[in-house]
Amino acid sequence: MEHAHLPTTEAAVSAIRALAEEFRLSVSVTDDIGADRTSRRTSAPPFTVTDPDGSLPHEAFVELAGPPSVSVRLFPEDDAKITVEGVEFHDVPRDRVPAFLRSVYGGLAFTKGRLFPPGQWLVVPLPGDETYKELIPLSFLTPWLARGIRR
């Protein structure tokens, strides 16, 4: 399935704000703009704001009120880290972030458990048979994560 292309961090933030409004969630956004401020540019020389190609990197951290509590860190490299109730999903493509959040807040995400190897996974299905799955630490099952357990 094709996802809407989000060419910039600001486009992704706007899409997240629209989704938050749809689900009536409060949203908080913190922007870091410039090579000297973004987290993946630790090797940037002092007082250097642009990348070597002249572009101005933009990174954003978005927090959405729950349940569930969700945070999204949007990186300039077209990917994101989404944390749902403490479970981290790394390297989610920026274009997939709105669909991911829609699945979480729309009730499609679920927790799946196994006896061997023992563990619980948070599974987030997206349209088009795309699924993200991450292991939940055993002692970290919150009430929201426990509500949707499937065997």
Short mmCIF file of N, CA, C and O in Angstrom, two decimals, residues 35 41 48 50-55:
data_model
loop_
_atom_site.label_atom_id
_atom_site.label_comp_id
_atom_site.label_asym_id
_atom_site.label_seq_id
_atom_site.Cartn_x
_atom_site.Cartn_y
_atom_site.Cartn_z
N ALA A 35 22.69 21.60 12.30
CA ALA A 35 23.60 20.47 12.48
C ALA A 35 24.19 20.43 13.88
O ALA A 35 24.51 19.35 14.38
N ARG A 41 24.13 14.42 14.66
CA ARG A 41 25.20 15.25 14.11
C ARG A 41 26.23 15.57 15.17
O ARG A 41 26.70 16.68 15.29
N THR A 48 28.61 25.25 13.56
CA THR A 48 28.20 24.85 12.22
C THR A 48 26.72 24.52 12.27
O THR A 48 26.30 23.65 13.02
N THR A 50 24.65 24.26 9.18
CA THR A 50 24.23 23.50 8.02
C THR A 50 25.09 22.25 7.83
O THR A 50 26.19 22.15 8.35
N ASP A 51 24.55 21.29 7.10
CA ASP A 51 25.31 20.11 6.71
C ASP A 51 26.28 20.50 5.61
O ASP A 51 26.16 21.58 5.01
N PRO A 52 27.25 19.63 5.30
CA PRO A 52 28.20 19.95 4.23
C PRO A 52 27.54 20.28 2.88
O PRO A 52 28.08 21.04 2.10
N ASP A 53 26.35 19.72 2.63
CA ASP A 53 25.67 20.01 1.36
C ASP A 53 24.88 21.31 1.40
O ASP A 53 24.21 21.68 0.44
N GLY A 54 24.92 22.02 2.52
CA GLY A 54 24.23 23.31 2.63
C GLY A 54 22.83 23.21 3.20
O GLY A 54 22.17 24.23 3.41
N SER A 55 22.34 22.01 3.44
CA SER A 55 20.98 21.85 3.96
C SER A 55 20.95 22.10 5.47
O SER A 55 21.96 22.00 6.16
#
